[in-house]
mmCIF file of C-alpha atoms in Angstrom:
data_model
loop_
_atom_site.group_PDB
_atom_site.id
_atom_site.type_symbol
_atom_site.label_atom_id
_atom_site.label_comp_id
_atom_site.label_asym_id
_atom_site.label_seq_id
_atom_site.Cartn_x
_atom_site.Cartn_y
_atom_site.Cartn_z
ATOM 1 C CA MET A 768 0.000 0.000 0.000
ATOM 2 C CA HIS A 769 1.216 3.493 -0.891
ATOM 3 C CA ILE A 770 0.053 6.896 0.296
ATOM 4 C CA THR A 771 -1.485 8.831 -2.602
ATOM 5 C CA ASN A 772 -2.734 11.910 -0.751
ATOM 6 C CA ALA A 773 -0.366 13.101 1.969
ATOM 7 C CA GLY A 774 -2.273 16.376 2.083
ATOM 8 C CA LEU A 775 -5.362 14.651 3.469
ATOM 9 C CA LEU A 776 -3.293 13.120 6.258
ATOM 10 C CA ALA A 777 -1.831 16.544 7.031
ATOM 11 C CA ARG A 778 -5.390 17.881 7.325
ATOM 12 C CA PHE A 779 -6.157 15.071 9.776
ATOM 13 C CA ASP A 780 -3.113 15.991 11.858
ATOM 14 C CA SER A 781 -4.170 19.632 11.970
ATOM 15 C CA TRP A 782 -7.773 18.738 12.850
ATOM 16 C CA VAL A 783 -6.754 16.561 15.779
ATOM 17 C CA LYS A 784 -4.106 18.971 17.046
ATOM 18 C CA SER A 785 -6.698 21.755 17.033
ATOM 19 C CA ILE A 786 -8.703 20.033 19.796
ATOM 20 C CA THR A 787 -8.449 21.930 23.088
ATOM 21 C CA SER A 788 -9.553 21.243 26.648
ATOM 22 C CA LYS A 789 -12.370 23.754 26.112
ATOM 23 C CA ASP A 790 -13.876 21.800 23.215
ATOM 24 C CA VAL A 791 -16.946 19.671 23.882
ATOM 25 C CA LEU A 792 -16.220 16.560 21.848
ATOM 26 C CA ALA A 793 -18.759 13.956 20.737
ATOM 27 C CA LEU A 794 -17.830 10.469 19.529
ATOM 28 C CA TYR A 795 -20.208 8.386 17.420
ATOM 29 C CA HIS A 796 -19.154 4.824 16.585
ATOM 30 C CA ASP A 797 -20.858 1.832 15.002
ATOM 31 C CA ALA A 798 -22.295 -0.898 17.214
ATOM 32 C CA ASP A 799 -20.270 -3.890 15.969
ATOM 33 C CA SER A 800 -16.815 -5.061 16.977
ATOM 34 C CA ASP A 801 -14.980 -2.829 14.487
ATOM 35 C CA GLY A 802 -17.115 0.147 15.460
ATOM 36 C CA ILE A 803 -16.684 -0.301 19.212
ATOM 37 C CA SER A 804 -12.969 -1.070 18.876
ATOM 38 C CA SER A 805 -12.303 1.943 16.647
ATOM 39 C CA GLY A 806 -14.351 4.072 19.024
ATOM 40 C CA ALA A 807 -12.277 2.894 21.989
ATOM 41 C CA ILE A 808 -9.014 3.511 20.104
ATOM 42 C CA THR A 809 -10.181 7.010 19.166
ATOM 43 C CA ALA A 810 -11.334 7.749 22.727
ATOM 44 C CA THR A 811 -7.967 6.615 24.104
ATOM 45 C CA ALA A 812 -6.140 8.940 21.721
ATOM 46 C CA ILE A 813 -8.420 11.869 22.603
ATOM 47 C CA LYS A 814 -7.888 11.308 26.324
ATOM 48 C CA ARG A 815 -4.114 11.301 25.901
ATOM 49 C CA LEU A 816 -4.223 14.423 23.769
ATOM 50 C CA ARG A 817 -6.399 16.568 26.023
ATOM 51 C CA GLY A 818 -6.704 14.779 29.362
ATOM 52 C CA ARG A 819 -10.247 13.383 29.201
ATOM 53 C CA LEU A 820 -12.459 11.077 27.171
ATOM 54 C CA PRO A 821 -15.032 12.366 24.676
ATOM 55 C CA ASP A 822 -17.741 14.301 26.503
ATOM 56 C CA VAL A 823 -20.583 12.651 24.580
ATOM 57 C CA ARG A 824 -20.566 9.071 23.254
ATOM 58 C CA LEU A 825 -23.278 7.705 20.990
ATOM 59 C CA SER A 826 -23.770 4.609 18.848
ATOM 60 C CA PRO A 827 -26.573 3.197 16.682
ATOM 61 C CA ARG A 828 -29.404 1.403 18.452
ATOM 62 C CA HIS A 829 -32.130 -1.005 17.366
ATOM 63 C CA GLY A 830 -30.210 -2.097 14.282
ATOM 64 C CA GLY A 831 -29.875 1.354 12.734
ATOM 65 C CA HIS A 832 -26.781 2.751 11.058
ATOM 66 C CA ASN A 833 -27.420 6.449 11.063
ATOM 67 C CA ILE A 834 -27.565 9.357 13.469
ATOM 68 C CA THR A 835 -31.099 10.329 14.437
ATOM 69 C CA ASP A 836 -32.451 13.852 14.760
ATOM 70 C CA ASP A 837 -32.833 13.218 18.502
ATOM 71 C CA GLU A 838 -29.111 12.465 18.757
ATOM 72 C CA VAL A 839 -28.283 15.635 16.830
ATOM 73 C CA THR A 840 -30.413 17.554 19.339
ATOM 74 C CA ILE A 841 -28.602 15.885 22.266
ATOM 75 C CA MET A 842 -25.240 16.987 20.881
ATOM 76 C CA LYS A 843 -26.398 20.505 20.130
ATOM 77 C CA LYS A 844 -27.814 20.933 23.646
ATOM 78 C CA ALA A 845 -24.545 19.604 25.096
ATOM 79 C CA GLY A 846 -22.681 22.369 23.285
ATOM 80 C CA VAL A 847 -20.639 19.994 21.118
ATOM 81 C CA THR A 848 -17.936 21.801 19.131
ATOM 82 C CA LYS A 849 -16.027 18.789 17.746
ATOM 83 C CA PHE A 850 -17.581 15.607 16.381
ATOM 84 C CA ILE A 851 -15.837 12.350 15.407
ATOM 85 C CA ALA A 852 -17.602 9.422 13.720
ATOM 86 C CA CYS A 853 -16.018 5.967 13.405
ATOM 87 C CA ASP A 854 -17.093 3.158 11.079
ATOM 88 C CA VAL A 855 -20.273 4.912 9.914
ATOM 89 C CA ALA A 856 -20.747 5.995 6.280
ATOM 90 C CA LEU A 857 -22.039 9.469 7.028
ATOM 91 C CA ASP A 858 -21.255 10.575 3.480
ATOM 92 C CA ASN A 859 -24.256 8.404 2.597
ATOM 93 C CA HIS A 860 -26.342 10.598 4.919
ATOM 94 C CA PRO A 861 -25.242 14.138 4.037
ATOM 95 C CA ASP A 862 -28.321 15.860 5.440
ATOM 96 C CA VAL A 863 -27.757 14.768 9.037
ATOM 97 C CA THR A 864 -24.001 15.339 8.726
ATOM 98 C CA ASN A 865 -24.548 18.884 7.498
ATOM 99 C CA LYS A 866 -26.825 19.501 10.489
ATOM 100 C CA ILE A 867 -24.003 18.525 12.840
ATOM 101 C CA ALA A 868 -21.564 20.661 10.857
ATOM 102 C CA SER A 869 -23.778 23.675 11.538
ATOM 103 C CA PHE A 870 -22.563 23.688 15.162
ATOM 104 C CA ALA A 871 -19.422 21.494 15.235
ATOM 105 C CA ASP A 872 -16.317 20.610 13.240
ATOM 106 C CA VAL A 873 -16.760 17.104 11.835
ATOM 107 C CA LEU A 874 -14.230 14.281 11.377
ATOM 108 C CA ILE A 875 -15.393 11.021 9.779
ATOM 109 C CA ILE A 876 -13.112 7.952 9.911
ATOM 110 C CA ASP A 877 -14.590 5.153 7.841
ATOM 111 C CA HIS A 878 -13.814 2.362 5.356
ATOM 112 C CA HIS A 879 -17.126 1.881 3.574
ATOM 113 C CA ALA A 880 -17.815 2.759 -0.058
ATOM 114 C CA LEU A 881 -17.372 6.381 -1.075
ATOM 115 C CA TYR A 882 -20.633 8.237 -1.539
ATOM 116 C CA GLU A 883 -21.225 11.997 -1.886
ATOM 117 C CA PRO A 884 -18.385 14.464 -1.248
ATOM 118 C CA PHE A 885 -19.055 17.144 1.332
ATOM 119 C CA LYS A 886 -19.003 20.803 0.348
ATOM 120 C CA LYS A 887 -18.680 22.264 3.834
ATOM 121 C CA LYS A 888 -15.080 23.028 4.727
ATOM 122 C CA ASN A 889 -15.494 21.965 8.354
ATOM 123 C CA ILE A 890 -16.280 18.336 7.394
ATOM 124 C CA LEU A 891 -13.183 16.153 7.031
ATOM 125 C CA LEU A 892 -13.790 12.720 5.509
ATOM 126 C CA ILE A 893 -11.038 10.101 5.842
ATOM 127 C CA LYS A 894 -11.444 6.873 3.870
ATOM 128 C CA PRO A 895 -8.725 4.521 2.552
ATOM 129 C CA GLN A 896 -9.677 5.193 -1.080
ATOM 130 C CA LEU A 897 -9.057 8.917 -0.536
ATOM 131 C CA PHE A 898 -5.404 8.612 0.483
ATOM 132 C CA THR A 899 -4.125 5.127 -0.479
ATOM 133 C CA ASP A 900 -3.896 2.875 -3.528
ATOM 134 C CA LEU A 901 -5.303 -0.076 -1.581
ATOM 135 C CA ALA A 902 -7.300 -2.193 -4.030
ATOM 136 C CA LYS A 903 -9.931 -3.159 -1.449
ATOM 137 C CA PRO A 904 -10.692 -0.291 0.968
ATOM 138 C CA SER A 905 -12.976 -2.601 2.970
ATOM 139 C CA LYS A 906 -9.821 -4.449 4.071
ATOM 140 C CA TYR A 907 -8.581 -1.321 5.877
ATOM 141 C CA CYS A 908 -11.109 -1.642 8.685
ATOM 142 C CA THR A 909 -11.827 1.373 10.856
ATOM 143 C CA SER A 910 -10.059 -0.071 13.920
ATOM 144 C CA LYS A 911 -6.772 -0.285 12.005
ATOM 145 C CA LEU A 912 -7.445 3.003 10.229
ATOM 146 C CA ALA A 913 -8.111 4.878 13.480
ATOM 147 C CA TYR A 914 -5.048 3.261 15.072
ATOM 148 C CA ASP A 915 -2.791 4.304 12.187
ATOM 149 C CA LEU A 916 -4.218 7.819 11.978
ATOM 150 C CA PHE A 917 -4.034 8.682 15.655
ATOM 151 C CA SER A 918 -0.594 7.053 15.951
ATOM 152 C CA ARG A 919 0.616 9.962 13.814
ATOM 153 C CA VAL A 920 -0.048 12.419 16.652
ATOM 154 C CA VAL A 921 -0.035 10.412 19.907
ATOM 155 C CA ASP A 922 1.424 7.173 21.265
ATOM 156 C CA ILE A 923 -1.296 4.502 21.372
ATOM 157 C CA THR A 924 0.893 1.471 20.696
ATOM 158 C CA ASP A 925 -0.636 -0.253 23.719
ATOM 159 C CA LYS A 926 -3.902 -0.471 21.728
ATOM 160 C CA ASP A 927 -2.411 -2.348 18.760
ATOM 161 C CA TRP A 928 -4.051 -5.583 19.903
ATOM 162 C CA LEU A 929 -7.464 -3.906 19.765
ATOM 163 C CA ALA A 930 -6.839 -2.843 16.156
ATOM 164 C CA VAL A 931 -5.961 -6.475 15.365
ATOM 165 C CA ALA A 932 -9.154 -7.705 17.058
ATOM 166 C CA GLY A 933 -11.221 -5.293 14.972
ATOM 167 C CA SER A 934 -9.452 -6.409 11.788
ATOM 168 C CA ILE A 935 -10.158 -10.068 12.501
ATOM 169 C CA SER A 936 -13.811 -9.345 13.284
ATOM 170 C CA ASP A 937 -14.226 -7.455 10.004
ATOM 171 C CA ILE A 938 -12.345 -10.137 8.027
ATOM 172 C CA ALA A 939 -9.900 -7.415 7.010
ATOM 173 C CA THR A 940 -6.524 -8.978 7.733
ATOM 174 C CA GLU A 941 -4.964 -9.641 4.309
ATOM 175 C CA PRO A 942 -2.949 -6.419 3.862
ATOM 176 C CA TRP A 943 -1.643 -6.431 7.434
ATOM 177 C CA GLU A 944 -0.428 -9.981 8.052
ATOM 178 C CA GLU A 945 3.172 -9.058 8.846
ATOM 179 C CA TRP A 946 2.113 -6.331 11.288
ATOM 180 C CA MET A 947 -0.510 -8.604 12.857
ATOM 181 C CA HIS A 948 1.990 -11.402 13.396
ATOM 182 C CA SER A 949 4.267 -8.954 15.217
ATOM 183 C CA VAL A 950 1.377 -7.984 17.521
ATOM 184 C CA PHE A 951 0.594 -11.648 18.225
ATOM 185 C CA LYS A 952 4.259 -12.156 19.081
ATOM 186 C CA LYS A 953 4.376 -9.018 21.262
ATOM 187 C CA TYR A 954 1.576 -10.318 23.497
ATOM 188 C CA LYS A 955 2.720 -13.952 23.274
ATOM 189 C CA VAL A 956 -0.570 -15.005 21.717
ATOM 190 C CA PRO A 957 -0.394 -18.296 19.775
ATOM 191 C CA LEU A 958 -1.447 -18.047 16.120
ATOM 192 C CA ASN A 959 -4.121 -20.287 14.625
ATOM 193 C CA LYS A 960 -5.092 -20.716 10.990
ATOM 194 C CA ASP A 961 -8.589 -19.680 12.055
ATOM 195 C CA LEU A 962 -7.871 -16.241 13.537
ATOM 196 C CA PHE A 963 -11.250 -16.196 15.267
ATOM 197 C CA LYS A 964 -9.949 -19.072 17.399
ATOM 198 C CA THR A 965 -7.135 -16.987 18.891
ATOM 199 C CA LYS A 966 -7.185 -14.729 21.932
ATOM 200 C CA LEU A 967 -7.256 -11.619 19.759
ATOM 201 C CA GLY A 968 -10.042 -13.083 17.663
ATOM 202 C CA GLU A 969 -11.966 -13.823 20.859
ATOM 203 C CA VAL A 970 -11.610 -10.211 21.946
ATOM 204 C CA GLY A 971 -13.497 -9.140 18.840
ATOM 205 C CA ILE A 972 -16.098 -11.883 19.301
ATOM 206 C CA TYR A 973 -16.785 -10.930 22.924
ATOM 207 C CA ILE A 974 -17.132 -7.251 22.061
ATOM 208 C CA ASN A 975 -19.498 -8.075 19.215
ATOM 209 C CA ASP A 976 -21.496 -10.501 21.365
ATOM 210 C CA THR A 977 -22.059 -7.771 23.937
ATOM 211 C CA ALA A 978 -23.726 -5.543 21.350
ATOM 212 C CA SER A 979 -25.730 -8.517 20.051
ATOM 213 C CA TYR A 980 -26.945 -9.373 23.542
ATOM 214 C CA ASP A 981 -28.280 -5.897 24.321
ATOM 215 C CA ASP A 982 -27.363 -2.571 22.731
ATOM 216 C CA GLN A 983 -27.719 -1.043 26.204
ATOM 217 C CA LYS A 984 -24.525 -2.966 27.046
ATOM 218 C CA ILE A 985 -22.480 -1.223 24.339
ATOM 219 C CA PRO A 986 -21.144 1.462 26.738
ATOM 220 C CA GLU A 987 -19.901 -1.360 28.987
ATOM 221 C CA ALA A 988 -17.924 -2.975 26.155
ATOM 222 C CA TYR A 989 -16.638 0.422 25.025
ATOM 223 C CA LEU A 990 -15.314 1.398 28.470
ATOM 224 C CA ILE A 991 -13.745 -2.022 29.030
ATOM 225 C CA ALA A 992 -11.934 -1.685 25.693
ATOM 226 C CA VAL A 993 -10.847 1.870 26.569
ATOM 227 C CA ASN A 994 -9.483 0.904 29.987
ATOM 228 C CA ALA A 995 -7.917 -2.420 28.973
ATOM 229 C CA THR A 996 -4.140 -2.501 28.740
ATOM 230 C CA HIS A 997 -3.937 -6.117 27.574
ATOM 231 C CA PRO A 998 -6.215 -8.514 25.639
ATOM 232 C CA ASN A 999 -6.741 -10.525 28.831
ATOM 233 C CA ASP A 1000 -8.404 -7.488 30.418
ATOM 234 C CA VAL A 1001 -11.241 -7.923 27.918
ATOM 235 C CA LEU A 1002 -11.280 -11.723 28.040
ATOM 236 C CA ASN A 1003 -11.551 -11.687 31.847
ATOM 237 C CA SER A 1004 -14.069 -8.860 32.049
ATOM 238 C CA SER A 1005 -17.804 -8.718 32.745
ATOM 239 C CA ILE A 1006 -18.736 -8.900 29.044
ATOM 240 C CA THR A 1007 -17.690 -12.552 28.840
ATOM 241 C CA ALA A 1008 -21.018 -13.385 30.508
ATOM 242 C CA TYR A 1009 -22.873 -12.566 27.292
ATOM 243 C CA HIS A 1010 -20.782 -14.776 25.034
ATOM 244 C CA ASN A 1011 -22.216 -18.202 25.877
ATOM 245 C CA VAL A 1012 -25.788 -17.000 25.397
ATOM 246 C CA ILE A 1013 -25.035 -15.422 22.029
ATOM 247 C CA ASP A 1014 -22.872 -18.317 20.849
ATOM 248 C CA ALA A 1015 -25.698 -20.796 21.495
ATOM 249 C CA GLU A 1016 -28.093 -18.620 19.500
ATOM 250 C CA ILE A 1017 -25.651 -18.340 16.598
ATOM 251 C CA GLN A 1018 -24.999 -22.095 16.529
ATOM 252 C CA LYS A 1019 -28.740 -22.802 16.490
ATOM 253 C CA TRP A 1020 -29.438 -20.657 13.433
ATOM 254 C CA THR A 1021 -26.302 -21.406 11.420
ATOM 255 C CA LYS A 1022 -27.013 -25.145 11.567
ATOM 256 C CA ALA A 1023 -30.613 -24.745 10.375
ATOM 257 C CA ILE A 1024 -29.816 -23.098 7.026
ATOM 258 C CA LYS A 1025 -29.421 -26.446 5.252
ATOM 259 C CA LYS A 1026 -33.032 -27.308 6.029
ATOM 260 C CA ASP A 1027 -34.675 -23.893 6.208
ATOM 261 C CA GLY A 1028 -32.734 -21.879 3.638
ATOM 262 C CA GLU A 1029 -34.305 -20.969 0.289
ATOM 263 C CA TRP A 1030 -31.663 -22.256 -2.095
ATOM 264 C CA HIS A 1031 -31.284 -21.172 -5.730
ATOM 265 C CA PRO A 1032 -28.328 -23.242 -7.031
ATOM 266 C CA GLU A 1033 -28.644 -21.865 -10.558
ATOM 267 C CA LEU A 1034 -27.880 -18.383 -9.165
ATOM 268 C CA ASN A 1035 -25.433 -19.484 -6.440
ATOM 269 C CA LEU A 1036 -27.869 -17.808 -4.055
ATOM 270 C CA VAL A 1037 -29.503 -18.608 -0.738
ATOM 271 C CA PHE A 1038 -32.119 -16.588 1.154
ATOM 272 C CA TYR A 1039 -32.445 -17.429 4.825
ATOM 273 C CA GLU A 1040 -35.124 -15.909 7.065
ATOM 274 C CA ILE A 1041 -34.532 -16.149 10.795
ATOM 275 C CA LYS A 1042 -36.224 -14.906 13.961
ATOM 276 C CA PRO A 1043 -33.471 -14.837 16.574
ATOM 277 C CA LYS A 1044 -33.985 -13.691 20.144
ATOM 278 C CA TYR A 1045 -30.822 -11.573 19.992
ATOM 279 C CA LYS A 1046 -29.201 -9.338 17.366
ATOM 280 C CA VAL A 1047 -27.085 -12.024 15.736
ATOM 281 C CA LYS A 1048 -28.103 -11.678 12.092
ATOM 282 C CA SER A 1049 -24.852 -10.036 10.990
ATOM 283 C CA ALA A 1050 -22.667 -12.544 12.850
ATOM 284 C CA ILE A 1051 -24.662 -15.445 11.412
ATOM 285 C CA THR A 1052 -24.305 -14.036 7.897
ATOM 286 C CA THR A 1053 -20.548 -13.650 8.317
ATOM 287 C CA ILE A 1054 -20.171 -17.260 9.461
ATOM 288 C CA LEU A 1055 -22.400 -18.584 6.674
ATOM 289 C CA GLY A 1056 -20.657 -16.384 4.110
ATOM 290 C CA LEU A 1057 -17.344 -18.016 4.999
ATOM 291 C CA LYS A 1058 -18.835 -21.519 5.117
ATOM 292 C CA TYR A 1059 -20.663 -21.172 1.785
ATOM 293 C CA ALA A 1060 -17.966 -19.187 0.028
ATOM 294 C CA LYS A 1061 -19.334 -19.918 -3.466
ATOM 295 C CA GLU A 1062 -22.808 -18.608 -2.648
ATOM 296 C CA ILE A 1063 -24.441 -15.223 -2.276
ATOM 297 C CA VAL A 1064 -25.807 -15.493 1.250
ATOM 298 C CA ILE A 1065 -28.709 -13.218 2.262
ATOM 299 C CA VAL A 1066 -29.928 -13.544 5.838
ATOM 300 C CA SER A 1067 -33.007 -11.588 6.916
ATOM 301 C CA ALA A 1068 -34.820 -10.985 10.181
ATOM 302 C CA PRO A 1069 -37.686 -8.738 11.279
ATOM 303 C CA GLU A 1070 -36.428 -5.723 13.232
ATOM 304 C CA ASN A 1071 -38.449 -2.762 14.489
ATOM 305 C CA GLY A 1072 -41.297 -3.216 12.040
ATOM 306 C CA GLN A 1073 -39.061 -3.764 8.998
ATOM 307 C CA MET A 1074 -37.203 -6.651 7.414
ATOM 308 C CA ALA A 1075 -33.481 -6.231 7.924
ATOM 309 C CA PHE A 1076 -31.037 -8.206 5.795
ATOM 310 C CA SER A 1077 -27.329 -8.888 5.597
ATOM 311 C CA LEU A 1078 -25.555 -9.990 2.415
ATOM 312 C CA ARG A 1079 -22.226 -11.749 1.935
ATOM 313 C CA CYS A 1080 -20.341 -12.947 -1.134
ATOM 314 C CA GLN A 1081 -16.684 -13.897 -1.193
ATOM 315 C CA LYS A 1082 -16.085 -13.452 -4.917
ATOM 316 C CA GLY A 1083 -17.740 -12.357 -8.138
ATOM 317 C CA ILE A 1084 -20.581 -10.115 -6.921
ATOM 318 C CA ALA A 1085 -20.477 -6.674 -5.295
ATOM 319 C CA VAL A 1086 -23.261 -7.194 -2.773
ATOM 320 C CA ASN A 1087 -23.268 -3.536 -1.721
ATOM 321 C CA VAL A 1088 -24.213 -2.527 -5.274
ATOM 322 C CA LEU A 1089 -26.592 -5.488 -5.603
ATOM 323 C CA LEU A 1090 -28.383 -4.315 -2.474
ATOM 324 C CA VAL A 1091 -28.689 -0.707 -3.620
ATOM 325 C CA GLU A 1092 -30.103 -1.812 -6.968
ATOM 326 C CA ALA A 1093 -32.534 -4.287 -5.402
ATOM 327 C CA ILE A 1094 -34.109 -1.755 -3.036
ATOM 328 C CA LYS A 1095 -34.653 0.913 -5.691
ATOM 329 C CA GLY A 1096 -38.278 2.008 -5.700
ATOM 330 C CA LEU A 1097 -39.068 0.370 -2.350
ATOM 331 C CA ALA A 1098 -40.518 2.846 0.158
ATOM 332 C CA ASP A 1099 -38.485 3.466 3.347
ATOM 333 C CA ALA A 1100 -35.758 1.073 2.178
ATOM 334 C CA SER A 1101 -32.070 1.734 2.850
ATOM 335 C CA GLY A 1102 -28.754 -0.049 2.677
ATOM 336 C CA GLY A 1103 -25.076 -0.076 1.782
ATOM 337 C CA GLY A 1104 -21.734 -1.537 2.783
ATOM 338 C CA HIS A 1105 -18.711 -3.158 1.160
ATOM 339 C CA ILE A 1106 -18.220 -5.268 -1.964
ATOM 340 C CA PRO A 1107 -18.168 -8.550 0.034
ATOM 341 C CA ALA A 1108 -20.522 -7.532 2.855
ATOM 342 C CA ALA A 1109 -23.538 -5.269 3.030
ATOM 343 C CA GLY A 1110 -26.713 -4.698 4.998
ATOM 344 C CA GLY A 1111 -30.025 -2.944 4.637
ATOM 345 C CA ARG A 1112 -33.733 -2.996 5.345
ATOM 346 C CA CYS A 1113 -37.145 -2.542 3.761
ATOM 347 C CA ASN A 1114 -40.774 -2.731 4.805
ATOM 348 C CA ILE A 1115 -41.799 -6.310 5.576
ATOM 349 C CA ALA A 1116 -44.494 -6.203 2.889
ATOM 350 C CA ASP A 1117 -41.833 -5.275 0.310
ATOM 351 C CA TYR A 1118 -39.406 -8.072 1.186
ATOM 352 C CA PRO A 1119 -40.769 -10.488 -1.487
ATOM 353 C CA LYS A 1120 -40.229 -7.720 -4.046
ATOM 354 C CA PHE A 1121 -36.664 -7.238 -2.799
ATOM 355 C CA LYS A 1122 -36.019 -10.961 -3.284
ATOM 356 C CA ASP A 1123 -37.515 -10.854 -6.768
ATOM 357 C CA ASN A 1124 -35.337 -7.874 -7.659
ATOM 358 C CA VAL A 1125 -32.207 -9.691 -6.470
ATOM 359 C CA MET A 1126 -32.997 -12.748 -8.566
ATOM 360 C CA LYS A 1127 -33.861 -10.709 -11.667
ATOM 361 C CA LEU A 1128 -30.596 -8.814 -11.404
ATOM 362 C CA LEU A 1129 -28.575 -12.013 -11.060
ATOM 363 C CA ARG A 1130 -30.418 -13.715 -13.933
ATOM 364 C CA ASN A 1131 -29.489 -10.745 -16.103
ATOM 365 C CA GLY A 1132 -25.799 -11.232 -15.350
ATOM 366 C CA PHE A 1133 -25.391 -8.535 -12.688
ATOM 367 C CA THR A 1134 -22.019 -8.377 -10.908
ATOM 368 C CA GLY A 1135 -21.721 -4.756 -9.754
ATOM 369 C CA LEU A 1136 -17.944 -4.913 -10.225
#
């Protein structure tokens, strides 16, 4: 990987160095392992730069992926002057981002697809495709991206293991194998071919399982990750209590796809509707996407009055583009993500139409690449 836009990195340096003790800083991070880990890495850097953690911390709830008007109001009332978002594609939601920019300077650290550029000068968007020649920006997960960015201005080398955990969770390890192996060696963690079955992989799993168990527990996982000085601090913490419950739920639903999945071999496609007790749809889709690497895996579950779905495909189809095309014309539908992994939602009544759209696109030779 080579740096193609050193000027953007210089702007990041200036933005971060401009933070003062008088600023009221808000942090918004996604609710999965990469989001929580990148949020904790960012919070650690902010604390070391100005002496305290972000004053306001927010994350998506109830399966959403965008900032609500209520959350904008909370930040405005708190007098927020600086705003940092991690692992959330706010360039896909310019209206809400511009609202925040009306009262705060905005920094977005993200690795999703590039959407609309911002016109306001006080919005700084940092994505891998804007400053590197990395062929797959999705492989530069936000945990690693935040770690590398903030390492330019403050010493956070004691959080390298958390960046590795986020990379494993997001299946974004390919470009960083040499660095990752050095981190494994540093903490004397044995390597395994299946990185999820290592201590650093378990860190990511336990953080993710906490959010799946109850999004009210996200602040607990976040603070544990912030305060941890070693991977064992997470693995021996209170959030381990949620893992066994979530793991049993995941095992139950992943095993049932053979019998209950709607298979379309001619399209290398499987639809799988589930009704889990906990928020495990994304984790289930990731596991099934790896297990059925030759298939397009689409797992759906009812959430908050809509049908939410996660898509995975290891090769040949850009599921983020497939999703966007398949929801066109569906009222209240939304979605996005990466080439190999994406997620979205639509009204439950429109889900059969979404499925039809997916199949029509694939029958017509769609790849999105």
